[in-house]
Amino acid sequence: MTTTLQKTKLPPSQHEFSEVIHRLEAGGAMIPDTPENLMQIIGIWKAYAVPMDFYWRDLLYIGERVFLEPFPFFKYFLPQEYLDLHNHYAGDDADLRVWRGEATAHPELLEFMEKGETGKIPKLLHHLWHDRVNMEFAEACMRAMLWHRNMYAPVNQFDPYLDSDEYKANADKAIKAYFKGNPLMLGIHKLFPEMFLEQCRQASYYSNLGLFWEVMAPVFFEVSDLYDEGKITTVPEAMNFLVNGIFAIAGRPIYHHAYIRGECYEIIPKSKGFTWLYEAALPYVEAVFYRTAPFRGTKSYNAQANEVPSEQKDFHYGVLYADKFPVGTAGIPPTLLMQDMLHFLPPYLKEFYAQRCRGEDDVLNQIAVTFQRSMYCVTSAVFQALRTALLYPLDDTNPKHLKANRAFFEAQIDRFCRPEYGMRDAARLRNIQTADYR
Amino acid sequence: MADIVDIAVGAGSFNTLVAAVQAAGLVETLKSPGPFTVFAPNDEAFAKLPPGTIQTLLQNIPQLARILTYHVVAGKLTQADLATVDSVTSVEGSAIRIDCSDGFEVKNATVLAPDIEADNGVIHVIDTVILMG
């Protein structure tokens, strides 16, 4: 591992993760810059981006069309319209072209949807045989965002807006339109006005997460293509690609439009000024990378046992803390994602796994650990983006500014060192520093 | 004397800012009696933003307007006024950190030229586009 102390103008950090702090101050990531790490994180981003291409399309489909359907049996059956939907950041007609590939659904995704692991059989049989994309994982991420309220407050205005009278009026209009001609549901709405309103809030979060991932999929596809072309050769380069992507698209609107009988209901209009960075990306990172919900298979929800924190800010069950070894066993939600990524691994990553640990037998665990490494790199990109936006350049000559940067990095790393509820033991920052964590 | 917009147009070093204010439809607001305090990033400040940032904002006017209103504070606050406070609340609604202990810094930006008087307020020129958070 390279130390970059000579580049730091401040005296060395006294933090227990001083090596990581110095690496961040030198423009690096939390994960060490080795060719093996780079290969793993790029390969897994590619494998993640393909199911993500399904997730964002289906999230938007559910938020915009399925909406309040009381029996949404077919919500995972994407209509052609949403497979053809143009990603705003890929293809020739992109708002801002991030990926040079096509704007419609990814060819590998379409092939998997057609053939799956079993062969060419009707969609419904694929679904019943569970030979499909695990959309439940995307919904779990969405609910993590819905349940962890007030994240990144007060700058994040999305969450407070859901409680405003303006939102309630917009939602009420859409609810009444959706159930038009259905006296039973309209009667229920009248009796329990909060019920469908809360469902509507959930639909708004479907839209929020869908719009968030619409950006991440092309970013991951492009970084993978650049790696294949030999244009990305180090971990900091890969991370900086993400940082630039975050900035380029920071200002895209976050909204919720529902389409009911051909008419568009603007439940959260674009004119609210909600942005991708503040209302989707930062709350997403907090909800999914750090918090989520305790795994049913690793923690006891017993109130007397006091294992699960009483305050949501202390939740530490996100990807940065998750124990990846029980992946594939009962009560471990990330298994769903690992199973999804398994289908889209690039050849070099398949080869890498085949030679290690138990080869193909424990490939889901190996994928999970790689994924965790890669998400430490994504989180590093978020740190660097926040530092760029809110603090100072890394080569700033003013020592006061450099100190402010250091305090920011140290505060971020401190989140992995807190003793409460075994948080510091759960954090995998120490593990990912070495190659033999796999 | 001229108003805030006229001064920015006349100065010649705020081409991006003026274009953004026009695109966001904030010209009339900034020409109104106010008064306002405007932290005005010059062209070099906008040039420091990574590529694509401005393009996305220009495609999305309400979002652009939100960023721009973060640079505006109600009332006429000179450097001397700001030296007495730690932070001010922007028109956008979020707080802006002020540090006058060593020079004149607004959030992570340094003020290049303070106290440019206008009919309807005061302009402080800054070297970095400031962002909420």
XYZ file of C-alpha atoms in Angstrom, chain A:
438
model
C 0.000 0.000 0.000
C 1.263 3.461 -0.844
C 1.414 6.154 1.764
C 0.973 9.671 0.531
C 2.183 11.486 3.608
C 4.683 13.557 1.690
C 1.831 15.206 -0.246
C 0.005 16.262 2.909
C 1.029 19.663 4.134
C -0.640 19.163 7.508
C 1.017 17.146 10.274
C 0.028 13.458 10.064
C -3.484 12.609 11.207
C -3.779 10.949 14.611
C -6.893 9.052 13.540
C -6.846 5.255 13.911
C -7.514 5.103 10.159
C -4.872 7.765 9.418
C -3.721 5.822 6.367
C -7.216 6.039 4.880
C -7.483 9.735 5.805
C -4.180 10.494 4.074
C -5.290 8.544 1.032
C -8.538 10.547 0.830
C -6.588 13.790 1.237
C -4.391 12.762 -1.675
C -7.446 12.281 -3.902
C -7.785 8.553 -3.370
C -10.534 6.265 -2.129
C -11.130 4.366 1.116
C -10.225 1.216 -0.762
C -6.515 0.761 -1.628
C -5.484 1.393 -5.223
C -4.445 -2.030 -6.535
C -5.113 -3.540 -9.986
C -7.035 -6.402 -8.347
C -9.312 -3.988 -6.480
C -9.889 -2.002 -9.663
C -10.746 -5.137 -11.627
C -13.180 -6.264 -8.929
C -15.002 -2.969 -8.470
C -15.392 -2.241 -12.188
C -16.512 -5.795 -12.910
C -19.140 -5.697 -10.193
C -20.398 -2.255 -11.267
C -21.027 -3.720 -14.701
C -22.835 -6.718 -13.180
C -24.859 -4.354 -10.966
C -25.799 -1.955 -13.765
C -27.721 -4.571 -15.787
C -30.268 -5.498 -13.089
C -30.290 -1.807 -12.134
C -31.471 -1.088 -15.656
C -34.465 -3.274 -14.823
C -34.902 -1.800 -11.328
C -35.186 1.819 -12.395
C -37.580 1.034 -15.233
C -39.802 -1.070 -12.993
C -39.671 1.422 -10.122
C -40.884 4.158 -12.455
C -43.504 1.811 -13.915
C -44.870 1.019 -10.441
C -44.743 4.638 -9.247
C -46.348 6.017 -12.409
C -48.739 3.305 -13.668
C -49.381 0.565 -11.097
C -49.672 3.358 -8.517
C -52.382 2.332 -5.996
C -53.400 -1.010 -7.517
C -54.719 -2.974 -4.513
C -53.741 -6.306 -6.105
C -50.515 -5.560 -7.969
C -49.930 -9.183 -9.060
C -48.172 -8.150 -12.239
C -46.105 -5.206 -11.051
C -42.848 -6.951 -12.033
C -44.021 -7.534 -15.605
C -42.583 -4.586 -17.437
C -44.616 -3.495 -20.453
C -42.721 -2.937 -23.709
C -43.222 0.812 -23.296
C -40.977 0.853 -20.220
C -38.346 -1.389 -21.806
C -38.215 1.063 -24.697
C -38.229 4.079 -22.392
C -35.193 6.198 -23.224
C -32.715 6.643 -20.420
C -32.058 10.385 -20.179
C -28.290 9.805 -19.906
C -27.613 7.253 -22.669
C -28.224 7.077 -26.406
C -28.311 9.695 -29.147
C -31.152 11.796 -27.717
C -29.750 11.976 -24.168
C -30.075 15.148 -22.092
C -26.423 14.670 -21.256
C -24.781 11.608 -22.707
C -23.001 9.614 -20.024
C -23.040 6.164 -21.617
C -22.276 5.876 -25.315
C -24.570 2.827 -25.555
C -28.283 2.683 -26.320
C -31.035 4.457 -24.393
C -33.434 1.492 -24.327
C -33.138 -1.567 -22.050
C -29.672 -3.205 -22.031
C -29.328 -6.161 -24.459
C -28.022 -8.479 -21.723
C -31.075 -7.680 -19.626
C -33.439 -8.374 -22.519
C -31.684 -11.676 -23.201
C -31.975 -12.701 -19.552
C -35.639 -11.740 -19.435
C -36.271 -13.901 -22.483
C -34.195 -16.977 -21.630
C -33.339 -16.728 -17.946
C -31.457 -19.676 -16.481
C -33.974 -22.202 -17.759
C -34.654 -21.386 -21.410
C -37.188 -19.695 -23.616
C -40.504 -20.085 -21.799
C -43.384 -17.634 -21.232
C -42.756 -14.722 -18.884
C -45.284 -15.956 -16.334
C -43.534 -19.342 -16.020
C -40.154 -17.622 -15.637
C -41.695 -15.641 -12.822
C -43.329 -18.614 -11.076
C -40.131 -20.667 -11.390
C -38.341 -17.682 -9.857
C -36.096 -17.348 -12.878
C -36.186 -13.576 -12.912
C -34.770 -10.274 -11.666
C -35.248 -9.983 -7.891
C -37.196 -6.752 -7.944
C -37.968 -7.172 -4.231
C -34.443 -5.942 -3.547
C -35.148 -2.618 -5.269
C -38.365 -2.297 -3.284
C -36.477 -2.970 -0.042
C -34.124 -0.082 -0.881
C -37.122 2.115 -1.655
C -38.728 1.272 1.702
C -35.476 1.996 3.517
C -35.702 5.507 2.057
C -39.385 5.773 2.965
C -38.919 4.659 6.563
C -35.768 6.582 7.442
C -37.282 10.002 7.460
C -35.544 13.377 7.801
C -32.354 12.202 6.161
C -29.959 14.966 5.204
C -32.434 17.481 6.642
C -32.972 20.372 6.238
C -31.438 20.482 2.762
C -33.424 17.465 1.592
C -36.877 18.937 0.994
C -38.505 15.863 -0.542
C -39.400 14.185 2.728
C -41.007 17.245 4.417
C -42.925 17.931 1.204
C -44.749 14.596 1.567
C -46.411 16.001 4.712
C -47.371 19.361 3.193
C -50.933 20.388 2.397
C -49.887 20.940 -1.196
C -48.755 17.329 -1.516
C -51.908 16.042 0.186
C -54.098 17.998 -2.234
C -52.151 16.717 -5.274
C -52.283 13.158 -3.961
C -55.998 13.396 -3.204
C -56.692 14.460 -6.769
C -54.719 11.517 -8.127
C -56.282 9.033 -5.686
C -59.801 10.130 -6.663
C -58.930 9.920 -10.352
C -57.351 6.488 -9.942
C -60.416 5.021 -8.213
C -62.942 6.895 -10.359
C -66.014 4.712 -10.865
C -65.021 2.434 -7.983
C -67.389 3.365 -5.132
C -65.885 0.784 -2.782
C -62.355 2.238 -2.946
C -63.625 5.817 -2.962
C -65.665 4.979 0.134
C -62.597 3.554 1.846
C -60.678 6.683 0.902
C -63.386 8.806 2.501
C -63.433 6.709 5.692
C -59.637 6.398 6.039
C -58.152 9.417 4.276
C -54.618 8.607 5.494
C -54.547 5.119 4.012
C -54.143 5.730 0.289
C -52.220 8.910 1.052
C -49.496 6.822 2.678
C -49.566 4.434 -0.305
C -49.161 7.477 -2.509
C -46.104 8.561 -0.501
C -44.646 5.137 -1.115
C -45.344 5.532 -4.840
C -43.496 8.860 -4.687
C -40.479 7.056 -3.279
C -40.757 4.446 -6.055
C -40.392 7.352 -8.447
C -37.563 8.932 -6.436
C -35.431 5.776 -6.412
C -36.250 5.021 -10.039
C -35.004 8.464 -11.069
C -31.905 7.988 -8.914
C -30.938 4.685 -10.506
C -31.716 5.942 -13.999
C -28.541 7.965 -13.573
C -26.357 5.330 -11.912
C -26.900 2.610 -14.542
C -25.357 4.572 -17.463
C -22.535 5.832 -15.197
C -21.578 2.227 -14.336
C -21.933 1.053 -17.967
C -19.653 3.839 -19.169
C -16.970 3.336 -16.532
C -16.933 -0.378 -17.409
C -16.542 0.413 -21.119
C -13.716 2.864 -20.384
C -11.976 0.180 -18.314
C -12.321 -2.329 -21.148
C -10.800 0.267 -23.507
C -7.872 0.730 -21.140
C -8.825 4.327 -20.322
C -9.381 3.735 -16.602
C -6.306 2.274 -14.960
C -6.485 3.196 -11.258
C -9.049 3.202 -8.457
C -8.896 7.025 -8.077
C -9.653 7.386 -11.811
C -12.701 5.149 -11.439
C -13.799 7.095 -8.365
C -13.296 10.449 -10.086
C -15.476 9.297 -12.955
C -18.262 8.835 -10.415
C -17.543 12.229 -8.808
C -17.864 13.941 -12.191
C -21.027 11.976 -12.912
C -22.519 13.066 -9.581
C -21.800 16.721 -10.367
C -22.930 16.596 -13.971
C -26.350 15.277 -13.042
C -26.723 16.835 -9.580
C -29.366 19.251 -10.851
C -31.727 16.825 -12.617
C -35.271 17.138 -11.278
C -36.826 14.615 -8.904
C -40.599 14.415 -9.324
C -43.556 12.051 -9.196
C -45.982 11.924 -12.088
C -48.795 9.383 -12.122
C -50.462 8.452 -15.407
C -54.136 7.623 -14.927
C -56.264 6.828 -17.991
C -53.917 8.698 -20.255
C -53.773 11.775 -18.083
C -50.682 12.945 -16.194
C -51.140 13.903 -12.528
C -48.213 15.883 -11.187
C -48.174 14.676 -7.594
C -44.685 16.137 -7.129
C -44.139 18.587 -9.982
C -40.710 19.264 -11.452
C -41.258 22.921 -10.614
C -40.683 22.203 -6.896
C -36.992 22.404 -7.733
C -36.131 19.067 -6.118
C -32.762 17.866 -7.334
C -31.123 14.499 -7.908
C -28.269 15.263 -5.504
C -30.150 16.609 -2.491
C -33.475 14.817 -2.740
C -32.387 11.418 -4.080
C -28.653 10.671 -4.045
C -27.685 11.858 -0.558
C -30.768 10.393 1.189
C -30.205 7.158 -0.752
C -26.614 6.878 0.446
C -27.682 7.442 4.044
C -30.618 5.027 3.842
C -29.045 2.198 1.877
C -25.275 2.400 2.397
C -25.414 3.172 6.118
C -28.785 2.385 7.672
C -31.364 0.086 6.034
C -33.028 -2.289 8.516
C -31.503 -5.030 10.697
C -31.352 -8.349 8.863
C -33.916 -10.779 10.262
C -31.269 -13.458 10.076
C -28.547 -11.707 12.099
C -30.248 -9.487 14.693
C -32.934 -10.079 17.275
C -35.774 -7.574 17.211
C -36.571 -8.560 20.822
C -37.210 -5.237 22.581
C -35.639 -6.468 25.861
C -32.471 -7.654 24.133
C -31.710 -4.066 23.069
C -29.830 -5.304 19.994
C -31.619 -3.048 17.551
C -31.093 0.690 18.230
C -34.076 2.726 19.342
C -32.948 5.707 17.255
C -32.938 5.352 13.494
C -29.781 7.413 13.155
C -27.927 4.559 14.869
C -29.062 1.955 12.346
C -25.973 0.378 10.818
C -27.171 -2.411 8.557
C -26.294 -0.935 5.174
C -23.840 -2.393 2.701
C -20.857 -0.766 4.427
C -21.545 -2.739 7.627
C -23.164 -5.913 6.347
C -21.766 -9.335 7.151
C -21.513 -10.883 3.705
C -20.636 -14.441 4.701
C -24.176 -15.650 5.435
C -25.286 -14.530 1.954
C -27.416 -17.293 0.484
C -28.902 -18.273 3.846
C -32.275 -17.357 5.305
C -32.908 -13.844 6.574
C -30.119 -12.093 4.619
C -31.733 -9.647 2.160
C -28.637 -8.802 0.031
C -28.742 -12.379 -1.262
C -31.386 -11.144 -3.695
C -28.999 -8.668 -5.293
C -26.063 -11.086 -5.354
C -28.265 -13.607 -7.191
C -29.181 -10.872 -9.678
C -25.583 -9.835 -10.322
C -24.500 -13.460 -10.776
C -26.144 -13.504 -14.214
C -24.218 -10.549 -15.589
C -20.629 -11.012 -14.382
C -17.990 -10.043 -16.937
C -15.762 -13.002 -17.970
C -12.686 -11.732 -16.105
C -14.586 -11.647 -12.821
C -16.017 -15.158 -13.347
C -12.494 -16.433 -13.916
C -11.269 -14.627 -10.800
C -13.934 -16.220 -8.607
C -13.454 -19.703 -10.085
C -9.838 -19.740 -8.886
C -10.603 -18.580 -5.358
C -12.187 -19.847 -2.137
C -14.648 -22.562 -3.093
C -14.748 -21.604 -6.750
C -18.257 -21.552 -8.146
C -19.769 -23.048 -4.988
C -19.479 -19.907 -2.894
C -19.615 -17.447 -5.755
C -22.501 -15.499 -4.161
C -20.343 -14.778 -1.109
C -17.423 -13.755 -3.288
C -19.696 -11.451 -5.284
C -21.037 -9.991 -2.033
C -17.577 -9.144 -0.701
C -16.536 -7.625 -4.038
C -19.739 -5.610 -4.026
C -18.955 -4.336 -0.549
C -15.475 -3.248 -1.683
C -16.980 -1.446 -4.667
C -19.514 0.355 -2.469
C -16.702 1.676 -0.275
C -15.358 3.175 -3.482
C -18.765 4.666 -4.347
C -19.021 6.092 -0.824
C -15.528 7.569 -1.265
C -16.810 9.254 -4.422
C -19.654 10.732 -2.364
C -17.134 12.016 0.230
C -15.014 13.598 -2.497
C -18.073 15.115 -4.171
C -19.285 16.611 -0.884
C -15.803 17.860 -0.136
C -15.626 19.501 -3.592
C -19.082 21.043 -3.211
C -18.927 22.213 0.377
C -15.239 22.506 1.272
C -11.939 23.065 -0.448
C -9.713 21.694 -3.220
C -7.195 19.033 -2.141
C -4.311 21.246 -3.291
C -5.569 24.338 -1.434
C -2.638 26.311 -0.043
C -4.447 27.659 3.001
C -3.759 25.348 5.986
C -7.051 26.350 7.593
C -8.867 25.008 4.542
C -6.856 21.785 4.572
C -7.732 21.355 8.239
C -11.406 21.744 7.407
C -11.078 19.055 4.733
C -9.340 16.759 7.207
C -12.002 17.332 9.864
C -14.634 16.400 7.287
C -12.876 13.184 6.245
C -12.211 12.217 9.867
C -15.840 12.814 10.804
C -16.938 10.554 7.959
C -14.529 7.780 8.979
C -15.614 8.193 12.622
C -18.966 6.759 11.600
C -17.177 3.421 11.175
C -15.571 3.635 14.634
C -18.540 4.224 16.922
C -18.721 1.692 19.757
C -22.517 1.685 20.269
C -24.369 -1.490 19.265
C -21.141 -3.027 17.981
C -20.992 -0.593 15.070
C -17.196 -0.551 14.850
C -17.046 -4.326 14.685
C -19.710 -4.374 12.005
C -17.994 -1.792 9.758
C -15.920 -3.466 7.050
C -13.527 -0.575 6.456
C -10.660 -2.438 8.130
C -11.401 -5.644 6.232
C -11.342 -4.077 2.778
C -7.816 -2.737 3.368
C -6.406 -6.181 2.599
C -6.851 -8.476 -0.394
C -7.466 -11.604 1.680
C -10.906 -10.455 2.815
C -12.956 -12.345 0.297
